[in-house]
DNA sequence: TGCTCAACTGGAATCATTCCAGATTACGGT
DNA sequence: ACCGTAATCTGGAATGATTCCAGTTGAGCA
């Protein structure tokens, strides 16, 4: 068993590796986000239920929190849209969000090592992370012209 | 840069200049945000009521939207915190948000003309704006050390 | 000095997410 | 293998920010 590739790592191993209990809901949730990058809690709930049958809303939110805390998932919260989750690559990438439909795309930091990610005046804050979000229109919404609110 | 004045411009003129009707609630709302930068809708509601007496929740949300659309205010929506409004200066500055209490500080873009504000791969999106948010702890929460008291 | 449409009122509704209290279950001992 | 005990999960109710709706009021043009 030289199952190396972290990308292909089995959910069970990821969980154990993070010191978390291996439960059906957690495994299913990891599968769900693996299949649909940038899934909402609701998407995950759907997938998990499709896979396991009855699962409470709470269980999914709990799991998503646990996985996020354990760094197995990363949560993105675009203003005006429900939170989304992605399997984190560890790299610090950013996101393009469609102002119209909320679609999200990954964006690598243009400049390798974030230049403007160190505030000029931090007001005494201890800055831990910087987050960049690009707002615009996705190909689909651009083509279908209208529909965009405002 | 040379166009300073706006800070001192009377709310009435700002409204008229933007082609908006001059109403008590709007004027009071502009005052409110002027006095307390980064005010929440609730803060504004409070100030406006203190100034005018009875005012509906709806009126304030309507006004904040109208003013935001007219570019007299800028809305900031830090993940996990209610939206906040600031009197926009036209410059594209960013924000430091306290992970613990939600306090917000303004941060000028370190590099004048946003370098990493052009995504390397835009996935076909038409990017309109880029938004940078720094997350950390404000001086107060840092000192009081423990228990993030929301 | 009226008229008209944008603004406002008040109350109910929505949506994502969280709180609660009790039932279930993974997994480190013995 | 078997138990005990947190850690999890269930189901339902609650929260909080914001929006929808239908009717009333008032700013600003004629």
mmCIF file of C-alpha atoms (C1' of nucleotides) in Angstrom:
data_model
loop_
_atom_site.group_PDB
_atom_site.id
_atom_site.type_symbol
_atom_site.label_atom_id
_atom_site.label_comp_id
_atom_site.label_asym_id
_atom_site.label_seq_id
_atom_site.Cartn_x
_atom_site.Cartn_y
_atom_site.Cartn_z
ATOM 1 C CA UNK A 1 0.000 0.000 0.000
ATOM 2 C CA UNK A 2 2.114 2.863 -1.136
ATOM 3 C CA UNK A 3 -0.883 5.123 -1.498
ATOM 4 C CA UNK A 4 1.047 8.343 -1.508
ATOM 5 C CA UNK A 5 -0.613 11.082 -3.523
ATOM 6 C CA UNK A 6 -2.364 13.327 -1.015
ATOM 7 C CA UNK A 7 -4.790 14.351 -3.709
ATOM 8 C CA UNK A 8 -5.985 10.776 -3.877
ATOM 9 C CA UNK A 9 -5.729 10.208 -0.136
ATOM 10 C CA UNK A 10 -8.721 8.342 1.229
ATOM 11 C CA UNK A 11 -11.034 10.456 3.368
ATOM 12 C CA UNK A 12 -10.610 7.950 6.188
ATOM 13 C CA UNK A 13 -6.878 8.512 6.266
ATOM 14 C CA UNK A 14 -7.233 12.250 6.061
ATOM 15 C CA UNK A 15 -9.556 12.176 9.038
ATOM 16 C CA UNK A 16 -7.346 9.926 11.087
ATOM 17 C CA UNK A 17 -4.333 11.941 10.119
ATOM 18 C CA UNK A 18 -6.038 15.008 11.487
ATOM 19 C CA UNK A 19 -6.908 13.226 14.699
ATOM 20 C CA UNK A 20 -10.618 13.173 13.955
ATOM 21 C CA UNK A 21 -13.021 10.304 14.402
ATOM 22 C CA UNK A 22 -13.963 8.543 11.243
ATOM 23 C CA UNK A 23 -17.717 8.735 10.808
ATOM 24 C CA UNK A 24 -19.970 8.112 7.841
ATOM 25 C CA UNK A 25 -21.113 11.711 7.618
ATOM 26 C CA UNK A 26 -17.562 13.027 7.628
ATOM 27 C CA UNK A 27 -16.398 10.658 4.948
ATOM 28 C CA UNK A 28 -19.418 11.461 2.821
ATOM 29 C CA UNK A 29 -18.880 15.180 3.316
ATOM 30 C CA UNK A 30 -15.291 14.937 2.140
ATOM 31 C CA UNK A 31 -16.460 13.010 -0.893
ATOM 32 C CA UNK A 32 -19.077 15.621 -1.606
ATOM 33 C CA UNK A 33 -16.682 18.551 -1.531
ATOM 34 C CA UNK A 34 -14.161 16.501 -3.487
ATOM 35 C CA UNK A 35 -16.663 16.014 -6.262
ATOM 36 C CA UNK A 36 -18.082 19.499 -6.324
ATOM 37 C CA UNK A 37 -15.489 22.080 -5.477
ATOM 38 C CA UNK A 38 -16.918 25.194 -3.816
ATOM 39 C CA UNK A 39 -19.976 23.366 -2.538
ATOM 40 C CA UNK A 40 -22.403 25.095 -0.198
ATOM 41 C CA UNK A 41 -23.515 23.519 3.062
ATOM 42 C CA UNK A 42 -26.728 22.716 1.268
ATOM 43 C CA UNK A 43 -24.930 21.004 -1.602
ATOM 44 C CA UNK A 44 -23.047 18.909 0.902
ATOM 45 C CA UNK A 45 -26.226 18.079 2.765
ATOM 46 C CA UNK A 46 -27.741 16.900 -0.499
ATOM 47 C CA UNK A 47 -24.795 14.700 -1.464
ATOM 48 C CA UNK A 48 -24.465 13.263 1.999
ATOM 49 C CA UNK A 49 -28.137 12.388 2.130
ATOM 50 C CA UNK A 50 -27.982 10.844 -1.326
ATOM 51 C CA UNK A 51 -25.164 8.672 -0.058
ATOM 52 C CA UNK A 52 -26.346 7.844 3.442
ATOM 53 C CA UNK A 53 -30.057 8.429 3.620
ATOM 54 C CA UNK A 54 -31.263 10.484 6.561
ATOM 55 C CA UNK A 55 -28.758 12.933 7.934
ATOM 56 C CA UNK A 56 -29.566 15.980 10.028
ATOM 57 C CA UNK A 57 -28.795 19.489 8.948
ATOM 58 C CA UNK A 58 -26.906 19.928 12.152
ATOM 59 C CA UNK A 59 -24.631 16.993 11.515
ATOM 60 C CA UNK A 60 -23.513 18.541 8.249
ATOM 61 C CA UNK A 61 -22.842 21.930 9.773
ATOM 62 C CA UNK A 62 -20.957 20.271 12.625
ATOM 63 C CA UNK A 63 -18.891 18.236 10.243
ATOM 64 C CA UNK A 64 -18.115 21.170 8.007
ATOM 65 C CA UNK A 65 -16.929 23.102 11.029
ATOM 66 C CA UNK A 66 -14.846 20.252 12.330
ATOM 67 C CA UNK A 67 -13.238 19.703 8.942
ATOM 68 C CA UNK A 68 -12.630 23.406 8.525
ATOM 69 C CA UNK A 69 -11.008 23.649 11.950
ATOM 70 C CA UNK A 70 -8.869 20.629 11.110
ATOM 71 C CA UNK A 71 -7.764 22.353 7.907
ATOM 72 C CA UNK A 72 -9.136 19.576 5.727
ATOM 73 C CA UNK A 73 -11.527 22.061 4.212
ATOM 74 C CA UNK A 74 -11.378 25.749 3.624
ATOM 75 C CA UNK A 75 -14.459 27.899 3.920
ATOM 76 C CA UNK A 76 -15.164 30.831 1.649
ATOM 77 C CA UNK A 77 -17.868 33.345 2.453
ATOM 78 C CA UNK A 78 -18.604 35.675 -0.433
ATOM 79 C CA UNK A 79 -20.694 38.650 0.669
ATOM 80 C CA UNK A 80 -24.336 38.037 -0.079
ATOM 81 C CA UNK A 81 -23.922 34.338 -0.750
ATOM 82 C CA UNK A 82 -24.022 31.311 1.519
ATOM 83 C CA UNK A 83 -20.642 29.941 2.624
ATOM 84 C CA UNK A 84 -18.845 27.525 0.360
ATOM 85 C CA UNK A 85 -16.260 24.872 1.069
ATOM 86 C CA UNK A 86 -13.303 23.604 -0.882
ATOM 87 C CA UNK A 87 -10.672 20.989 -0.259
ATOM 88 C CA UNK A 88 -7.744 23.057 0.592
ATOM 89 C CA UNK A 89 -4.548 22.735 -1.278
ATOM 90 C CA UNK A 90 -2.561 24.508 1.360
ATOM 91 C CA UNK A 91 -1.571 27.131 -1.139
ATOM 92 C CA UNK A 92 -2.996 30.541 -0.513
ATOM 93 C CA UNK A 93 -5.104 31.055 -3.570
ATOM 94 C CA UNK A 94 -7.923 33.488 -4.066
ATOM 95 C CA UNK A 95 -11.324 33.569 -5.745
ATOM 96 C CA UNK A 96 -13.304 35.181 -8.530
ATOM 97 C CA UNK A 97 -16.972 35.452 -7.651
ATOM 98 C CA UNK A 98 -19.752 36.077 -10.155
ATOM 99 C CA UNK A 99 -21.774 39.041 -9.035
ATOM 100 C CA UNK A 100 -24.807 37.621 -10.749
ATOM 101 C CA UNK A 101 -25.002 33.893 -10.057
ATOM 102 C CA UNK A 102 -22.430 33.467 -7.331
ATOM 103 C CA UNK A 103 -20.272 31.062 -9.306
ATOM 104 C CA UNK A 104 -16.735 30.805 -7.978
ATOM 105 C CA UNK A 105 -13.391 30.179 -9.627
ATOM 106 C CA UNK A 106 -9.955 29.659 -8.117
ATOM 107 C CA UNK A 107 -7.229 32.183 -8.810
ATOM 108 C CA UNK A 108 -3.589 31.710 -7.996
ATOM 109 C CA UNK A 109 -1.876 34.705 -6.554
ATOM 110 C CA UNK A 110 -0.466 36.557 -9.524
ATOM 111 C CA UNK A 111 2.692 37.437 -7.764
ATOM 112 C CA UNK A 112 3.696 34.286 -6.040
ATOM 113 C CA UNK A 113 4.341 35.936 -2.766
ATOM 114 C CA UNK A 114 1.542 38.318 -2.072
ATOM 115 C CA UNK A 115 2.957 41.812 -2.279
ATOM 116 C CA UNK A 116 0.018 43.842 -1.105
ATOM 117 C CA UNK A 117 -0.798 41.288 1.496
ATOM 118 C CA UNK A 118 1.008 43.255 4.130
ATOM 119 C CA UNK A 119 -0.989 46.283 5.103
ATOM 120 C CA UNK A 120 0.842 49.592 5.113
ATOM 121 C CA UNK A 121 -0.833 50.720 8.290
ATOM 122 C CA UNK A 122 -2.186 47.908 10.400
ATOM 123 C CA UNK A 123 -3.781 50.108 13.067
ATOM 124 C CA UNK A 124 -2.123 48.006 15.735
ATOM 125 C CA UNK A 125 -3.898 44.903 14.519
ATOM 126 C CA UNK A 126 -2.012 41.628 14.498
ATOM 127 C CA UNK A 127 -2.722 40.552 10.958
ATOM 128 C CA UNK A 128 -2.858 36.811 10.444
ATOM 129 C CA UNK A 129 -4.207 36.357 6.958
ATOM 130 C CA UNK A 130 -5.104 38.327 3.884
ATOM 131 C CA UNK A 131 -7.914 37.416 1.616
ATOM 132 C CA UNK A 132 -8.461 38.584 -1.929
ATOM 133 C CA UNK A 133 -11.767 38.377 -3.748
ATOM 134 C CA UNK A 134 -12.340 39.409 -7.345
ATOM 135 C CA UNK A 135 -15.870 40.390 -8.282
ATOM 136 C CA UNK A 136 -17.179 40.224 -11.815
ATOM 137 C CA UNK A 137 -19.343 38.248 -14.192
ATOM 138 C CA UNK A 138 -18.832 34.631 -15.134
ATOM 139 C CA UNK A 139 -18.859 33.607 -18.813
ATOM 140 C CA UNK A 140 -22.396 32.316 -18.521
ATOM 141 C CA UNK A 141 -23.930 35.399 -16.955
ATOM 142 C CA UNK A 142 -21.974 37.602 -19.303
ATOM 143 C CA UNK A 143 -23.399 35.858 -22.327
ATOM 144 C CA UNK A 144 -26.973 35.597 -21.127
ATOM 145 C CA UNK A 145 -26.575 39.342 -20.896
ATOM 146 C CA UNK A 146 -29.212 40.559 -18.494
ATOM 147 C CA UNK A 147 -30.578 38.806 -15.462
ATOM 148 C CA UNK A 148 -27.943 40.359 -13.259
ATOM 149 C CA UNK A 149 -29.693 42.305 -10.576
ATOM 150 C CA UNK A 150 -29.001 45.992 -10.273
ATOM 151 C CA UNK B 1 -6.502 63.769 -4.254
ATOM 152 C CA UNK B 2 -7.034 67.474 -4.840
ATOM 153 C CA UNK B 3 -10.775 66.972 -4.585
ATOM 154 C CA UNK B 4 -10.796 67.217 -0.851
ATOM 155 C CA UNK B 5 -13.964 68.954 0.207
ATOM 156 C CA UNK B 6 -16.373 65.970 0.141
ATOM 157 C CA UNK B 7 -15.627 65.360 3.776
ATOM 158 C CA UNK B 8 -17.150 68.696 4.580
ATOM 159 C CA UNK B 9 -19.861 68.630 1.918
ATOM 160 C CA UNK B 10 -23.368 68.944 3.324
ATOM 161 C CA UNK B 11 -25.444 65.773 3.065
ATOM 162 C CA UNK B 12 -28.151 67.702 1.268
ATOM 163 C CA UNK B 13 -25.763 68.714 -1.481
ATOM 164 C CA UNK B 14 -24.336 65.246 -1.772
ATOM 165 C CA UNK B 15 -27.824 63.857 -2.245
ATOM 166 C CA UNK B 16 -28.848 66.445 -4.763
ATOM 167 C CA UNK B 17 -25.577 66.030 -6.562
ATOM 168 C CA UNK B 18 -26.322 62.353 -6.904
ATOM 169 C CA UNK B 19 -29.793 63.050 -8.206
ATOM 170 C CA UNK B 20 -31.488 61.701 -5.114
ATOM 171 C CA UNK B 21 -34.381 63.208 -3.237
ATOM 172 C CA UNK B 22 -33.439 64.949 -0.037
ATOM 173 C CA UNK B 23 -35.299 63.314 2.814
ATOM 174 C CA UNK B 24 -34.846 63.422 6.551
ATOM 175 C CA UNK B 25 -33.906 59.776 6.834
ATOM 176 C CA UNK B 26 -31.265 60.053 4.136
ATOM 177 C CA UNK B 27 -29.688 63.115 5.616
ATOM 178 C CA UNK B 28 -29.679 61.543 9.056
ATOM 179 C CA UNK B 29 -28.185 58.340 7.671
ATOM 180 C CA UNK B 30 -25.340 60.255 6.044
ATOM 181 C CA UNK B 31 -24.726 62.030 9.319
ATOM 182 C CA UNK B 32 -24.708 58.736 11.165
ATOM 183 C CA UNK B 33 -22.123 57.107 8.927
ATOM 184 C CA UNK B 34 -20.130 60.316 8.909
ATOM 185 C CA UNK B 35 -19.899 60.244 12.673
ATOM 186 C CA UNK B 36 -19.253 56.569 13.086
ATOM 187 C CA UNK B 37 -17.228 55.186 10.229
ATOM 188 C CA UNK B 38 -17.941 51.514 9.481
ATOM 189 C CA UNK B 39 -21.392 51.656 11.049
ATOM 190 C CA UNK B 40 -23.743 48.712 10.786
ATOM 191 C CA UNK B 41 -27.320 49.058 9.561
ATOM 192 C CA UNK B 42 -28.311 48.771 13.178
ATOM 193 C CA UNK B 43 -25.957 51.552 14.258
ATOM 194 C CA UNK B 44 -27.435 53.747 11.579
ATOM 195 C CA UNK B 45 -30.954 52.832 12.618
ATOM 196 C CA UNK B 46 -30.076 53.854 16.168
ATOM 197 C CA UNK B 47 -28.570 57.196 15.206
ATOM 198 C CA UNK B 48 -31.356 58.003 12.820
ATOM 199 C CA UNK B 49 -33.989 57.250 15.419
ATOM 200 C CA UNK B 50 -32.131 59.305 17.994
ATOM 201 C CA UNK B 51 -32.231 62.184 15.553
ATOM 202 C CA UNK B 52 -35.691 61.803 14.082
ATOM 203 C CA UNK B 53 -37.769 59.734 16.446
ATOM 204 C CA UNK B 54 -39.693 56.876 14.857
ATOM 205 C CA UNK B 55 -38.155 55.474 11.703
ATOM 206 C CA UNK B 56 -38.835 52.051 10.245
ATOM 207 C CA UNK B 57 -36.180 49.409 9.822
ATOM 208 C CA UNK B 58 -37.104 49.240 6.206
ATOM 209 C CA UNK B 59 -36.515 52.926 5.610
ATOM 210 C CA UNK B 60 -32.949 52.579 6.820
ATOM 211 C CA UNK B 61 -32.205 49.557 4.678
ATOM 212 C CA UNK B 62 -33.758 51.295 1.683
ATOM 213 C CA UNK B 63 -31.720 54.402 2.284
ATOM 214 C CA UNK B 64 -28.496 52.492 2.776
ATOM 215 C CA UNK B 65 -29.110 50.699 -0.510
ATOM 216 C CA UNK B 66 -29.947 53.876 -2.339
ATOM 217 C CA UNK B 67 -26.871 55.632 -0.998
ATOM 218 C CA UNK B 68 -24.704 52.649 -1.800
ATOM 219 C CA UNK B 69 -26.014 52.495 -5.359
ATOM 220 C CA UNK B 70 -25.410 56.212 -5.704
ATOM 221 C CA UNK B 71 -21.829 55.699 -4.534
ATOM 222 C CA UNK B 72 -22.272 57.999 -1.571
ATOM 223 C CA UNK B 73 -21.614 55.070 0.708
ATOM 224 C CA UNK B 74 -19.596 51.949 0.343
ATOM 225 C CA UNK B 75 -20.750 48.706 1.901
ATOM 226 C CA UNK B 76 -18.380 46.222 3.455
ATOM 227 C CA UNK B 77 -19.504 42.721 4.327
ATOM 228 C CA UNK B 78 -16.955 40.866 6.441
ATOM 229 C CA UNK B 79 -17.730 37.158 6.604
ATOM 230 C CA UNK B 80 -19.612 36.342 9.756
ATOM 231 C CA UNK B 81 -20.427 39.942 10.602
ATOM 232 C CA UNK B 82 -23.306 42.184 9.610
ATOM 233 C CA UNK B 83 -22.657 44.581 6.737
ATOM 234 C CA UNK B 84 -21.011 47.906 7.500
ATOM 235 C CA UNK B 85 -21.076 51.197 5.680
ATOM 236 C CA UNK B 86 -18.501 53.876 5.215
ATOM 237 C CA UNK B 87 -18.438 57.186 3.414
ATOM 238 C CA UNK B 88 -16.454 56.342 0.425
ATOM 239 C CA UNK B 89 -13.461 58.346 -0.479
ATOM 240 C CA UNK B 90 -13.311 57.082 -4.003
ATOM 241 C CA UNK B 91 -9.921 55.589 -3.391
ATOM 242 C CA UNK B 92 -9.783 51.846 -3.424
ATOM 243 C CA UNK B 93 -8.707 51.092 0.077
ATOM 244 C CA UNK B 94 -9.032 47.836 1.962
ATOM 245 C CA UNK B 95 -9.845 46.697 5.491
ATOM 246 C CA UNK B 96 -8.411 44.957 8.531
ATOM 247 C CA UNK B 97 -11.098 43.067 10.400
ATOM 248 C CA UNK B 98 -10.762 41.838 13.966
ATOM 249 C CA UNK B 99 -11.504 38.153 14.059
ATOM 250 C CA UNK B 100 -12.715 38.512 17.602
ATOM 251 C CA UNK B 101 -14.855 41.626 17.910
ATOM 252 C CA UNK B 102 -15.384 42.558 14.288
ATOM 253 C CA UNK B 103 -13.721 45.955 14.613
ATOM 254 C CA UNK B 104 -12.641 47.373 11.275
ATOM 255 C CA UNK B 105 -9.780 49.594 10.226
ATOM 256 C CA UNK B 106 -8.997 51.189 6.876
ATOM 257 C CA UNK B 107 -5.869 50.187 5.026
ATOM 258 C CA UNK B 108 -4.480 51.955 2.020
ATOM 259 C CA UNK B 109 -3.237 49.732 -0.716
ATOM 260 C CA UNK B 110 0.446 49.258 0.004
ATOM 261 C CA UNK B 111 1.370 49.501 -3.596
ATOM 262 C CA UNK B 112 -0.587 52.434 -4.870
ATOM 263 C CA UNK B 113 -1.830 50.655 -7.920
ATOM 264 C CA UNK B 114 -2.982 47.228 -6.887
ATOM 265 C CA UNK B 115 -0.527 44.743 -8.309
ATOM 266 C CA UNK B 116 -2.134 41.484 -7.438
ATOM 267 C CA UNK B 117 -5.491 42.887 -8.265
ATOM 268 C CA UNK B 118 -5.403 41.380 -11.687
ATOM 269 C CA UNK B 119 -5.971 37.660 -11.541
ATOM 270 C CA UNK B 120 -3.547 35.471 -13.414
ATOM 271 C CA UNK B 121 -6.262 33.200 -14.685
ATOM 272 C CA UNK B 122 -9.686 34.786 -14.693
ATOM 273 C CA UNK B 123 -11.606 31.701 -15.856
ATOM 274 C CA UNK B 124 -13.315 33.813 -18.484
ATOM 275 C CA UNK B 125 -14.800 36.067 -15.844
ATOM 276 C CA UNK B 126 -15.003 39.780 -16.543
ATOM 277 C CA UNK B 127 -13.416 41.063 -13.381
ATOM 278 C CA UNK B 128 -14.689 44.422 -12.236
ATOM 279 C CA UNK B 129 -13.269 44.880 -8.784
ATOM 280 C CA UNK B 130 -10.864 43.297 -6.388
ATOM 281 C CA UNK B 131 -11.337 43.343 -2.675
ATOM 282 C CA UNK B 132 -8.714 42.708 -0.047
ATOM 283 C CA UNK B 133 -9.496 41.862 3.550
ATOM 284 C CA UNK B 134 -6.923 41.375 6.269
ATOM 285 C CA UNK B 135 -7.967 39.228 9.218
ATOM 286 C CA UNK B 136 -6.374 39.492 12.620
ATOM 287 C CA UNK B 137 -6.839 40.792 16.131
ATOM 288 C CA UNK B 138 -7.386 44.395 17.082
ATOM 289 C CA UNK B 139 -5.270 45.967 19.836
ATOM 290 C CA UNK B 140 -8.102 45.651 22.320
ATOM 291 C CA UNK B 141 -8.848 41.965 21.759
ATOM 292 C CA UNK B 142 -5.159 41.212 21.658
ATOM 293 C CA UNK B 143 -4.620 42.749 25.073
ATOM 294 C CA UNK B 144 -7.677 41.325 26.773
ATOM 295 C CA UNK B 145 -6.043 38.154 25.601
ATOM 296 C CA UNK B 146 -8.568 35.393 26.127
ATOM 297 C CA UNK B 147 -12.162 34.680 25.418
ATOM 298 C CA UNK B 148 -13.149 36.332 22.217
ATOM 299 C CA UNK B 149 -16.276 37.954 23.481
ATOM 300 C CA UNK B 150 -17.984 38.337 20.117
ATOM 301 C "C1'" DT C 1 -51.075 74.672 -4.884
ATOM 302 C "C1'" DG C 2 -51.764 70.249 -6.736
ATOM 303 C "C1'" DC C 3 -50.122 65.799 -8.629
ATOM 304 C "C1'" DT C 4 -47.446 61.976 -8.971
ATOM 305 C "C1'" DC C 5 -44.090 58.735 -8.055
ATOM 306 C "C1'" DA C 6 -40.405 57.896 -5.012
ATOM 307 C "C1'" DA C 7 -39.973 57.165 0.047
ATOM 308 C "C1'" DC C 8 -41.641 55.472 4.155
ATOM 309 C "C1'" DT C 9 -44.499 52.476 7.660
ATOM 310 C "C1'" DG C 10 -45.349 48.112 10.054
ATOM 311 C "C1'" DG C 11 -45.591 43.561 10.075
ATOM 312 C "C1'" DA C 12 -44.718 39.128 8.274
ATOM 313 C "C1'" DA C 13 -41.467 36.148 5.747
ATOM 314 C "C1'" DT C 14 -36.936 34.176 4.275
ATOM 315 C "C1'" DC C 15 -32.579 32.081 4.558
ATOM 316 C "C1'" DA C 16 -28.378 30.496 6.463
ATOM 317 C "C1'" DT C 17 -26.835 29.150 10.530
ATOM 318 C "C1'" DT C 18 -26.866 28.095 15.512
ATOM 319 C "C1'" DC C 19 -28.765 26.471 20.045
ATOM 320 C "C1'" DC C 20 -30.699 22.798 22.866
ATOM 321 C "C1'" DA C 21 -31.404 18.344 25.095
ATOM 322 C "C1'" DG C 22 -31.561 13.826 24.472
ATOM 323 C "C1'" DA C 23 -30.044 9.379 21.745
ATOM 324 C "C1'" DT C 24 -26.223 7.110 19.371
ATOM 325 C "C1'" DT C 25 -21.611 5.598 18.327
ATOM 326 C "C1'" DA C 26 -16.416 5.476 17.510
ATOM 327 C "C1'" DC C 27 -12.547 3.822 19.709
ATOM 328 C "C1'" DG C 28 -8.914 3.627 23.703
ATOM 329 C "C1'" DG C 29 -8.654 0.744 27.617
ATOM 330 C "C1'" DT C 30 -9.262 -3.832 30.537
ATOM 331 C "C1'" DA D 1 -14.340 -9.225 22.546
ATOM 332 C "C1'" DC D 2 -16.622 -5.869 25.797
ATOM 333 C "C1'" DC D 3 -17.280 -1.233 28.215
ATOM 334 C "C1'" DG D 4 -17.388 3.385 29.308
ATOM 335 C "C1'" DT D 5 -17.238 7.884 27.853
ATOM 336 C "C1'" DA D 6 -16.730 11.595 25.219
ATOM 337 C "C1'" DA D 7 -17.559 13.003 20.771
ATOM 338 C "C1'" DT D 8 -21.272 12.807 17.318
ATOM 339 C "C1'" DC D 9 -25.697 12.929 15.500
ATOM 340 C "C1'" DT D 10 -31.006 13.743 15.629
ATOM 341 C "C1'" DG D 11 -34.957 16.816 15.297
ATOM 342 C "C1'" DG D 12 -37.023 20.733 16.290
ATOM 343 C "C1'" DA D 13 -37.074 25.375 17.732
ATOM 344 C "C1'" DA D 14 -34.630 29.902 17.769
ATOM 345 C "C1'" DT D 15 -31.750 33.727 16.047
ATOM 346 C "C1'" DG D 16 -30.336 37.630 13.377
ATOM 347 C "C1'" DA D 17 -29.721 40.130 9.316
ATOM 348 C "C1'" DT D 18 -32.154 41.320 5.604
ATOM 349 C "C1'" DT D 19 -36.073 41.396 2.321
ATOM 350 C "C1'" DC D 20 -40.981 41.222 0.685
ATOM 351 C "C1'" DC D 21 -45.532 43.223 0.619
ATOM 352 C "C1'" DA D 22 -49.368 46.450 0.471
ATOM 353 C "C1'" DG D 23 -50.865 50.543 1.874
ATOM 354 C "C1'" DT D 24 -49.690 55.655 3.369
ATOM 355 C "C1'" DT D 25 -46.937 59.864 3.223
ATOM 356 C "C1'" DG D 26 -44.349 63.556 1.321
ATOM 357 C "C1'" DA D 27 -40.551 65.828 -1.980
ATOM 358 C "C1'" DG D 28 -40.241 68.413 -5.836
ATOM 359 C "C1'" DC D 29 -41.893 69.477 -10.613
ATOM 360 C "C1'" DA D 30 -45.703 71.840 -13.308
#
